[in-house]
Amino acid sequence: MTGRRVVSIFLPQFAMERWLRAMEQAGNAAPDDLPIALATEGTHGPVIHAINRTARQSGIQIGERVVDMRALCPALQVEYADLQGDRRLLDRLMLWARQWCPWTVTDGVNGLILDTTGSDHLFGGEAELLREIETRFALLGFSIQLAVAPTWGAAWALARFGPVRAICEETDLAARLAPLPVKSLRLTHDTVVLLHRLGLKTIVDIAAIPRLSLARRFKRADLKDNPLLRLDQAMGRMAEPVSSIEEQPQFRIVCRLAEPIQDPAPYVPNLCVDLCSQFEAAGAGCRRLRLMVYRTDGEVSAVTVATSRPSRTAEHLARLFDGKLERINPGYGFDLITLEAAAIEPITLAQHCLDGGSDETLQLSHLIDRLTARYGPRSVNYPVLYESHVPERAQRWVAALDRTPGGTATVPLCDRPIRILEPPEEVRVLYDLPEGPPAKFVWRRQSLQVTRYSGPERIAPEWWKDRPGTRLRDYFKVEDQTGRRLWLYREGAHDDGRGGAPRWFLHGMFA
Amino acid sequence: MPQNDHQHPRRTLEVENLAPNPRTDYVELGVTSCFSFLHGASDAVDLVATAWEQGYDALGIADRNTMAGVVRIHAEARKVHIRPVIGCRVELVTGEAFLAYPRDRAGYGRLCAMLTKGKMSKPDGEWQQKGLCEITIKDLAEHSEGVQLIALPGRDLTRFEAELPRLLRMMPTLRHIAASYLYRGDDRARINRLDRLARTHGLSILATNDVHYHIPDRRPLQDVMTCIREKTTIAKAGFLLDANAERHLKSPSQMIRLFAEWPHAIRATREVADASTFSLSELRYEYPDETVPEGKNPDAYLAELTWAGAHDRYPNGVSEKIRATLNKELALISKLDIARYFLTIHDIVDYARSIGILCQGRGSAANSAVCYCLKITSVDPDLNDLLFERFISEERREPPDIDVDFEHERREEVIQHIYEKYGRARAGLCATVIHYRPRMAIREVGKVMGLSEDITSALARTIWGSFGREIGAREAAEAGLDLKDPHLSRAIRLADQMIGMPRHLGQHVGGFILTQFPLSHTVPIGTGAMPDRSFIEWDKDDIDELGIFKVDVLGLGMLTCIRKAFDLLEAHHDRPLTLATVPQEDKGVYDMLCRGESVGVFQVESRAQMNMLPRLKPREFYDLVIQVAIVRPGPIQGDMVHPYLRRRSGNEKIEYPSPSPEFGPPDELERILKRTFGVPIFQEQAMKIAMVAAEFSPKEANQLRKAMATFRAKGLVSAHKEMMVGRMVKRGYDPEFAARCFGQIEGFGEYGFPESHAASFAHLVYVSSWIKCYYPDVFCAALLNSQPMGFYAPAQIVRDARENGVEVRAPDVNFSEWDNTLEPISPGRFAVRLGLRQIDGMKKPASERLVKVRYAPFTDLEDLKSRAGLDAGTLRRLAAADTFRSMALDRRAALWQAVALKNAPDLPLFTASETRDEGEDLSVELPSMPKSEQVVADYQTLRLSLKAHPLSFLRTSLDRQGYISTRTLSNAYHGKRVVLAGIVLIRQRPGSAKGVCFITLEDEVGVANLVVWPKVMEAYRATIMGARLIAVRGRVQRDGDIIHVVADHLEDRSDALNRLADTTMPTPIARADEVKRPVRSPHPRHPRNVRIIPKSRDFH
C-alpha cells in the first residue's frame, strides 16, 4: 500500500503543439490544412519526430525517414525539431505544475508526474483536479491525457492506455491494470515483442504467470526490460517516489511600502545593495536589471537598464537608473517596488594589479554603461575591423553593449592610410600619364604635382554585394611636391566597358 | 562495359585544323586547373581554348599535388597544337610551395613516385575525399633530380628569404623563384626584392600569373570555391578571397608588358618550358612479362594457347571458318603488339578457374574468336556472327576492352590475386572523377551565398534527374522563387557554372591497370577508401586517351548463383557441369521460358521481360539474345519492340528500304538487318546502318558511337542527325525512314546492348533457365545462398520453387546449416532445407559452431547452448525463428525456454554459481499460438513463411466482401471489372513508360499485375507508396495469356495485416521495388558492384 496519489500527464502532441504555438506567436500561424512534420537527424538522414493532424491524415508516420514520407506526400512541410527547446519548455511546465502540488517531475520527453497526495481537496477532489489540469493545459495550447493512481507506473499506464481522466483507487488497482497491454508497463520495444511472441499480451497475462518463472527469465534484465519489476512498480510492490527538483534561484528584491509614495528613487540604492548581496552569495552578476513599480490603481510600470559586462556593483547599478525614474508616471503613488535581474552570468574575481588597484577597463565599461543608459543603446558604438578589401567597408560600428569581448583582430593585408576621406573627393587631372597616377592634379583648389608613386593596388568590386556595373579601382600611393603622401585611386579602367573615361579620386592621407 | 551512372558528359574541344600559334617569348607555367579541387575554377577545355586565342604555343599545367588533370590538358592542347608542359604544383606539409616541371620521362617518374608516397602516407584513402597528400621537404629533395623546381614565395618574403638558403642546399635543381604581378600595390617593390634575392643566390626570377581561372569573369566561381573549401560564406570570407580578378590567363604580350623591367623573368619561362621536354605521349605502355614463359615470344605463345584452346572448344575439329577467323585475329593482334594483353587476361581468368571461381567475359570481347578459345568469353563464334572489328580495329587507335565478370561474392579474391601477383607497385585500379551534380552544386553554392536552407532545398528539389545540366527559370518559378532577385539569380548562375566541376576522385568499380615497370612512375597512386585497394589518379577516359589498356574485373551475382548450383548438382545429383557443358538448345527450357516462368532467372526475370517472353516465344539461343536486348529503354523508346514482334509473328511484311540503284546494291540494309527481321535491335546494327546507308567513315561512326554512349545532352547528337539523315536522303532513302532510323539510333543513346554483350548475357540466361527447369530444388537453394541479388526477395523465390513442386522445409537447428541445403526425400528427389542464413540477425560464426558440434542431435536448448557455445541472444533468435520443431518445441515453448537460459561464460569455476537459485523451472501453461500469429512471426524472423500465406486468413472475409483471388482473375474476360487484394511485391515506374506505375500484388494463390495510370497514381499516391496490403478496383486487360488489372481505385488495407497478430507485419518486398530501394542513390558514391541493369529514373 503506497498511500500516495500520483497524477501522470501525457502530452501526446507536445513537440508539434509547441511548434505551432511558437509559429502563432510569431504571427506566422501555419494553416490547418498543410501537412507539417518536425524532423530529427537519424542515422540514415532525417526522421519524422512529430506531425500535425493533416499530416497524420495524409498517412505520415512518426519514426519513418523524411525522404520516404515526402514521396508519400510531396506537399509535406518539414521543419527541424528543437529537442532542447522542448526539453526546456517541459522543465518550465513542470515548475508551472507546482500550482497543484509541491512535488512534480518530468517523465520522458512528453510527460509529467505530479504527486498530488493530500492536495486534491484544494481543488474540489480528484475529478475536479484532473479537469482543472486539463483545462489549464488546453489554455496553453497543449492537449493532454492524464490519470491519477496510487503509483507512478499505474498512472502512466492509465494516462496512455486507459479511459479519459482515469481515477484509480488503491483497491481496484489490479483490476484496472489487468486489461491494459504489456506496452503500458514502460518496457522497451524488444521486450514487448518478446512478450507478444510468448503470448503475453496484457498485464493480466503476466500477472498470471508464476512469479518464480518470470524471475527465472528476467532476474538480470534492466528495469526497462524487466516486466516483473515494472509490474511491481505499477502495483505498488516496489517504491518509486516522485523526487522533485529544486527551482533555479531567482534574483528578485521586493519592497513593500506602508504608504503609497510618488518617487521610487530613494529606494533604488538599497534595493541594489540587497540584490548585489544576493549576487555575491551566488558568485554571479547581471547584465539586465528591471525595476517595476506597482501603482495603487493597479497599473504597473517598468524601467530596464543593461550593462556591457556582468556587474554586481550596487553603486554602479543604481546610477544606471539616474534620470530614468522621472519618466514613470506616479499617478496616485505606488506601494510595491520590485527589482529583478536577468541575463545572469557568473563573475570570476581576478586581481588585476599587484597592489590591488582597480582595472582601467572596468572603469571604461562603467562609463559605457552609464552613457548607454543615458543616451540609448544606439548612441554608444565601437569601431571594429572588418575583413573587406574595399577600404570604406573595412570597418564597422557596433553598439557598445553588443560587443563581444576579445573580438578577432584582423589586420588589413596592405598598407592603409591613417585618415580616410568619406566620401572620396574627386580630383581634376591636369596632366595624365598612360600608366600610373596623373602627373599633376587639382584637389581642393590646390594644384599638386606627383613626384613619386607606388602601386597600383587593384581592388575589384565585391561582386556579391555591389551593383552590377560597379567599376574596379586602382589605388596609388603618391607623394606630392611638398612631401605629403596621398592615396589616389582611379575608378574604372579605359577598356572595362563600364561607362566613360575613368575618374580620379583622393581617398586618404598617409602620415 | 560498366554502366557508370555518374559519368559526366565530358566536354572536349570540337575544332579541326587550327593553325598552330607561332612561338611566343612567354609561357605560362603556374596554371591551376579545376583538378586542384576547389582551387582552380576552369577546366582544361576553357584553359586551352583561351590559351590558343591568346597566341600561346605552349602551356604549363601545375595542379596541387596531383596529376589528375594533366591528361585532359594534354588531350585538349594537342588538338590546337599547343605543347602541354606537364608539371605539378608541390605543396609541402610545412607550407612551402613549388612549381615542379620534369625535364624528361625519368623526372616525371620521380615526381609521380613522390606524389604516390604522399598519397600512401595515410592508409585509409582519405586523399581521395580531401585531396590530402603529405609531402615533406625530404621527399621533394629525394625526388627532385631531373625536375626543374620553381619556388613560390608566399606573402611573407622575410620568411622566404630566411628559408631560401636551406632550400637551395637541399634541392640543387631549384633554379628559379616565381614572381607575379597581381596588382597588390607593392608588386614592383616585391618583384625587385625577389630579383635581388635571386641574384644573390645565383638564381633567376620567373614570371607567372598564378592562374586560377581562364577569364576574369570566373573570379566569382573561384571565390565560391574558396568559401566551400574554407567552410564559410561569401559575406564572412573576407581576406580569404582575392581583392581582384587578376589571376586569369593573360596573353604573352600582356605579361611581357607587366614584366618589362625584368625581361629575364620572361626569358626564364621559355627556358624552363623548352627544357621540360616530357610529353605524356611518351608513356609507352608496357605489359607485364610474367605471363609469357621464359624464352618465348608472346605472339607465338598466344597462338599456341589459342590453338590448344580451340581443340578443347571444338573436339570434333576446328572448322575452316573458325580457322580463318583465328588466323586473321592472331595476325592483327600480333601487328598491334597486344598479345600480352590477352595473355594477362587469360592468366587472370585461368587463376579464377583454378580456384573454382566462375567467370565470363562480356562486352565487345565476345566478338573475338581468340577470346572464345582462351575461354575468356563463351559466345561461340561458329554459331554467332561476330564482328571482330568492333573489338579491335586498326583505324580505331583505341585499346580493346575486355570486361570479365566474376562471382560477386569472390571477386575480391581475384582482385587480391592481381595485387599479389603483380605487386602493389604495378597494379592499380582506375579512379572515377566525381563531379558536382546539380543538387550538390546548388546546395553548396547556396550555402556559400547565404541562402537559407529552405530556399536551397526548394531549388534542389526542382532539379529532376541527376544530369539536367542547368537550373532553368521555369523550375525556379515552380518552386516559388523569384529569379528577379539579383542575389538569387547570381547564386543560380554560379551553381550552373559549378555543375560538372570535379569534386573529388572516387574509385572505379574494377578497372585494373597492370604494368611491367612500377606503375607509380607512370601515374601517382593512392590507397583506396576500401581496405587493400590502391587507385591511380586517372579515370578510364584518361587511360583511353593515353592508350593504356585496362582489365575490368567485375562482379556478377548470377555467376555466384550458378557456381553454387553446379556445386549442388555435383554433390547431390552427381552431375558435374560447367558453363560450357550445360546441354544446349533444350526444348524444355524454352517451353518454360515461353510460359513466362522466369522467377530468379538471369536478366529475364523482371516483370517487363516476363511479359515479353510469352510474346516473343524464344525457341533458340538467338531468340534469347534478342530477348535480352529488346527489353531495354533504348529499343522501347525507339519503338522497335512492336514492329519486331509483328514481323516475327508474320503479321507484318518484312521489307528493307533500299537506296537509289546508282548508289549501291538494293540489299545493303537487308544484309545488316536480316537476322532481326529488319528492325535494328543491337548497337552494331545501328552503327552499320550509319556506315552503309549514310556512308559514315569508320571514324565518324566511332564518333557517333561515342556520342550515343556518353552524351545524353542533345547538342552533339543533333549535329550527327543532320549528317546522317542528309546523307541517307541523298542516297535515295525515304526521308521519313531516315529520320526513323536515326530516332532508333538515338534510343540507343540511353541504353542499348551490343549484340556480343547480349549474347554473353543470353548464355547466362540459358544456363540459369536450364538449372531452374530441370533442377528447381538446386536452383532455389543456390539462388537463396547467393542473396542479396536479382529481382526478388527470398519469399518469392521460395514460393516459386514450391509452385514448381519443390518441397521446402523450415530451418531447424538439427537439420539446417548456414547455407540452404538439399535433403534427400527418395533417390533422386530432394527437398530444400532452409539454412540458418535466412534468419534475421543470425551470424555466420555462431551457425558454423552449431553445425560443427552436431555430431548427435541436440536434445534441448541447454544442450545446444552448452555444446555450441551460443549466447542467449542467438538462442532467442533461433527460438523466435521456430527452429526447434525437431525437439517437439514450437516457437513459443522454445522461446520461453530460451529466455530462461543465462548468458554466462561456460567456465568450470562458474558452473557452481550457474545452478539455479530459483530451483527447478515450473511448468507454465502459455496460451497456444494461433496459426496467424505463427505466420506473422515467421515473416518477422525469416521474411517468409512456409506455414500459410497471410492472405489465407483473410480470405473468408475477402470472399464475403466480393474480392476475387488471383486464380479467379486468370479466368476473367477482357474488360471485366474486378476487385482484388494482395500484398505489395514490387512497385516500378520505368523511365520508358511515361509515368505509368506498375505494381505486382501477391495473394495466397498467385500474383496479379496492376497498371496504374499517372492520373490514378497521383490520386492514390500515398496508398501506393505506403501500403503493404492493397485492395484494388479495376478492369481486366487481356493480351493472350498476359493479364493486367488497370487500377481505378486503390485502398490501403495494411491494417488488416496488422490485425493478424496485433503487431506490425512486415511484408516481403522484392529487391526490384523502386520505392523501398530507390533506383538512383542520392549520394555520389560509386556503386561497389557493377549494376547490370542500368537504372531507370527516379520513382518520385
mmCIF file of N, CA, C and O in Angstrom, chain A residues 41-69:
data_model
loop_
_atom_site.group_PDB
_atom_site.id
_atom_site.type_symbol
_atom_site.label_atom_id
_atom_site.label_comp_id
_atom_site.label_asym_id
_atom_site.label_seq_id
_atom_site.Cartn_x
_atom_site.Cartn_y
_atom_site.Cartn_z
ATOM 1 N N GLU A 41 17.562 14.369 -36.789
ATOM 2 C CA GLU A 41 18.567 13.649 -37.566
ATOM 3 C C GLU A 41 18.585 12.184 -37.160
ATOM 4 O O GLU A 41 18.704 11.870 -35.971
ATOM 5 N N GLY A 42 18.453 11.298 -38.115
ATOM 6 C CA GLY A 42 18.596 9.878 -37.825
ATOM 7 C C GLY A 42 19.885 9.370 -38.439
ATOM 8 O O GLY A 42 20.646 10.148 -39.018
ATOM 9 N N THR A 43 20.109 8.073 -38.319
ATOM 10 C CA THR A 43 21.367 7.539 -38.869
ATOM 11 C C THR A 43 21.360 7.580 -40.394
ATOM 12 O O THR A 43 22.384 7.724 -41.016
ATOM 13 N N HIS A 44 20.177 7.444 -40.995
ATOM 14 C CA HIS A 44 20.118 7.483 -42.459
ATOM 15 C C HIS A 44 19.314 8.684 -42.906
ATOM 16 O O HIS A 44 18.312 8.564 -43.581
ATOM 17 N N GLY A 45 19.728 9.861 -42.484
ATOM 18 C CA GLY A 45 19.006 11.065 -42.867
ATOM 19 C C GLY A 45 17.901 11.376 -41.875
ATOM 20 O O GLY A 45 17.674 10.620 -40.926
ATOM 21 N N PRO A 46 17.259 12.531 -42.095
ATOM 22 C CA PRO A 46 16.273 12.976 -41.117
ATOM 23 C C PRO A 46 15.100 12.016 -40.957
ATOM 24 O O PRO A 46 14.697 11.336 -41.910
ATOM 25 N N VAL A 47 14.582 11.976 -39.755
ATOM 26 C CA VAL A 47 13.495 11.069 -39.393
ATOM 27 C C VAL A 47 12.358 11.918 -38.836
ATOM 28 O O VAL A 47 12.590 12.905 -38.148
ATOM 29 N N ILE A 48 11.120 11.514 -39.119
ATOM 30 C CA ILE A 48 9.962 12.263 -38.627
ATOM 31 C C ILE A 48 9.880 12.131 -37.110
ATOM 32 O O ILE A 48 9.960 11.028 -36.561
ATOM 33 N N HIS A 49 9.685 13.267 -36.459
ATOM 34 C CA HIS A 49 9.646 13.275 -35.000
ATOM 35 C C HIS A 49 8.243 13.591 -34.506
ATOM 36 O O HIS A 49 7.778 13.025 -33.527
ATOM 37 N N ALA A 50 7.575 14.508 -35.167
ATOM 38 C CA ALA A 50 6.222 14.881 -34.756
ATOM 39 C C ALA A 50 5.460 15.351 -35.987
ATOM 40 O O ALA A 50 6.064 15.845 -36.939
ATOM 41 N N ILE A 51 4.143 15.183 -35.961
ATOM 42 C CA ILE A 51 3.345 15.568 -37.126
ATOM 43 C C ILE A 51 2.076 16.259 -36.670
ATOM 44 O O ILE A 51 1.641 16.097 -35.528
ATOM 45 N N ASN A 52 1.490 17.044 -37.540
ATOM 46 C CA ASN A 52 0.210 17.650 -37.178
ATOM 47 C C ASN A 52 -0.926 16.777 -37.702
ATOM 48 O O ASN A 52 -0.706 15.733 -38.327
ATOM 49 N N ARG A 53 -2.150 17.243 -37.476
ATOM 50 C CA ARG A 53 -3.302 16.408 -37.772
ATOM 51 C C ARG A 53 -3.373 16.079 -39.261
ATOM 52 O O ARG A 53 -3.597 14.943 -39.665
ATOM 53 N N THR A 54 -3.180 17.142 -40.067
ATOM 54 C CA THR A 54 -3.289 16.935 -41.514
ATOM 55 C C THR A 54 -2.264 15.921 -41.993
ATOM 56 O O THR A 54 -2.553 15.071 -42.831
ATOM 57 N N ALA A 55 -1.060 16.012 -41.437
ATOM 58 C CA ALA A 55 -0.015 15.079 -41.851
ATOM 59 C C ALA A 55 -0.405 13.659 -41.462
ATOM 60 O O ALA A 55 -0.200 12.718 -42.228
ATOM 61 N N ARG A 56 -1.013 13.519 -40.288
ATOM 62 C CA ARG A 56 -1.392 12.188 -39.850
ATOM 63 C C ARG A 56 -2.447 11.617 -40.788
ATOM 64 O O ARG A 56 -2.412 10.455 -41.165
ATOM 65 N N GLN A 57 -3.374 12.491 -41.202
ATOM 66 C CA GLN A 57 -4.401 12.015 -42.126
ATOM 67 C C GLN A 57 -3.810 11.662 -43.488
ATOM 68 O O GLN A 57 -4.348 10.826 -44.203
ATOM 69 N N SER A 58 -2.696 12.318 -43.839
ATOM 70 C CA SER A 58 -2.069 12.002 -45.125
ATOM 71 C C SER A 58 -1.244 10.732 -45.047
ATOM 72 O O SER A 58 -0.581 10.370 -46.014
ATOM 73 N N GLY A 59 -1.220 10.118 -43.903
ATOM 74 C CA GLY A 59 -0.513 8.848 -43.787
ATOM 75 C C GLY A 59 0.929 8.962 -43.355
ATOM 76 O O GLY A 59 1.686 7.999 -43.429
ATOM 77 N N ILE A 60 1.330 10.137 -42.907
ATOM 78 C CA ILE A 60 2.706 10.290 -42.439
ATOM 79 C C ILE A 60 2.852 9.566 -41.102
ATOM 80 O O ILE A 60 1.957 9.637 -40.264
ATOM 81 N N GLN A 61 3.969 8.881 -40.923
ATOM 82 C CA GLN A 61 4.155 8.147 -39.685
ATOM 83 C C GLN A 61 5.408 8.578 -38.965
ATOM 84 O O GLN A 61 6.451 8.787 -39.590
ATOM 85 N N ILE A 62 5.271 8.691 -37.669
ATOM 86 C CA ILE A 62 6.418 9.080 -36.856
ATOM 87 C C ILE A 62 7.442 7.961 -36.874
ATOM 88 O O ILE A 62 7.084 6.777 -36.821
ATOM 89 N N GLY A 63 8.723 8.358 -36.959
ATOM 90 C CA GLY A 63 9.791 7.360 -36.944
ATOM 91 C C GLY A 63 10.250 6.956 -38.335
ATOM 92 O O GLY A 63 11.270 6.307 -38.478
ATOM 93 N N GLU A 64 9.484 7.335 -39.362
ATOM 94 C CA GLU A 64 9.902 6.993 -40.729
ATOM 95 C C GLU A 64 10.883 8.047 -41.233
ATOM 96 O O GLU A 64 10.954 9.156 -40.711
ATOM 97 N N ARG A 65 11.567 7.704 -42.305
ATOM 98 C CA ARG A 65 12.515 8.668 -42.862
ATOM 99 C C ARG A 65 11.765 9.746 -43.630
ATOM 100 O O ARG A 65 10.739 9.478 -44.265
ATOM 101 N N VAL A 66 12.319 10.952 -43.584
ATOM 102 C CA VAL A 66 11.651 12.078 -44.235
ATOM 103 C C VAL A 66 11.527 11.846 -45.733
ATOM 104 O O VAL A 66 10.478 12.103 -46.325
ATOM 105 N N VAL A 67 12.572 11.319 -46.367
ATOM 106 C CA VAL A 67 12.503 11.131 -47.823
ATOM 107 C C VAL A 67 11.370 10.191 -48.198
ATOM 108 O O VAL A 67 10.649 10.418 -49.163
ATOM 109 N N ASP A 68 11.189 9.120 -47.401
ATOM 110 C CA ASP A 68 10.107 8.184 -47.697
ATOM 111 C C ASP A 68 8.757 8.870 -47.574
ATOM 112 O O ASP A 68 7.860 8.676 -48.383
ATOM 113 N N MET A 69 8.634 9.656 -46.515
ATOM 114 C CA MET A 69 7.353 10.295 -46.259
ATOM 115 C C MET A 69 7.079 11.391 -47.290
ATOM 116 O O MET A 69 5.949 11.650 -47.652
#
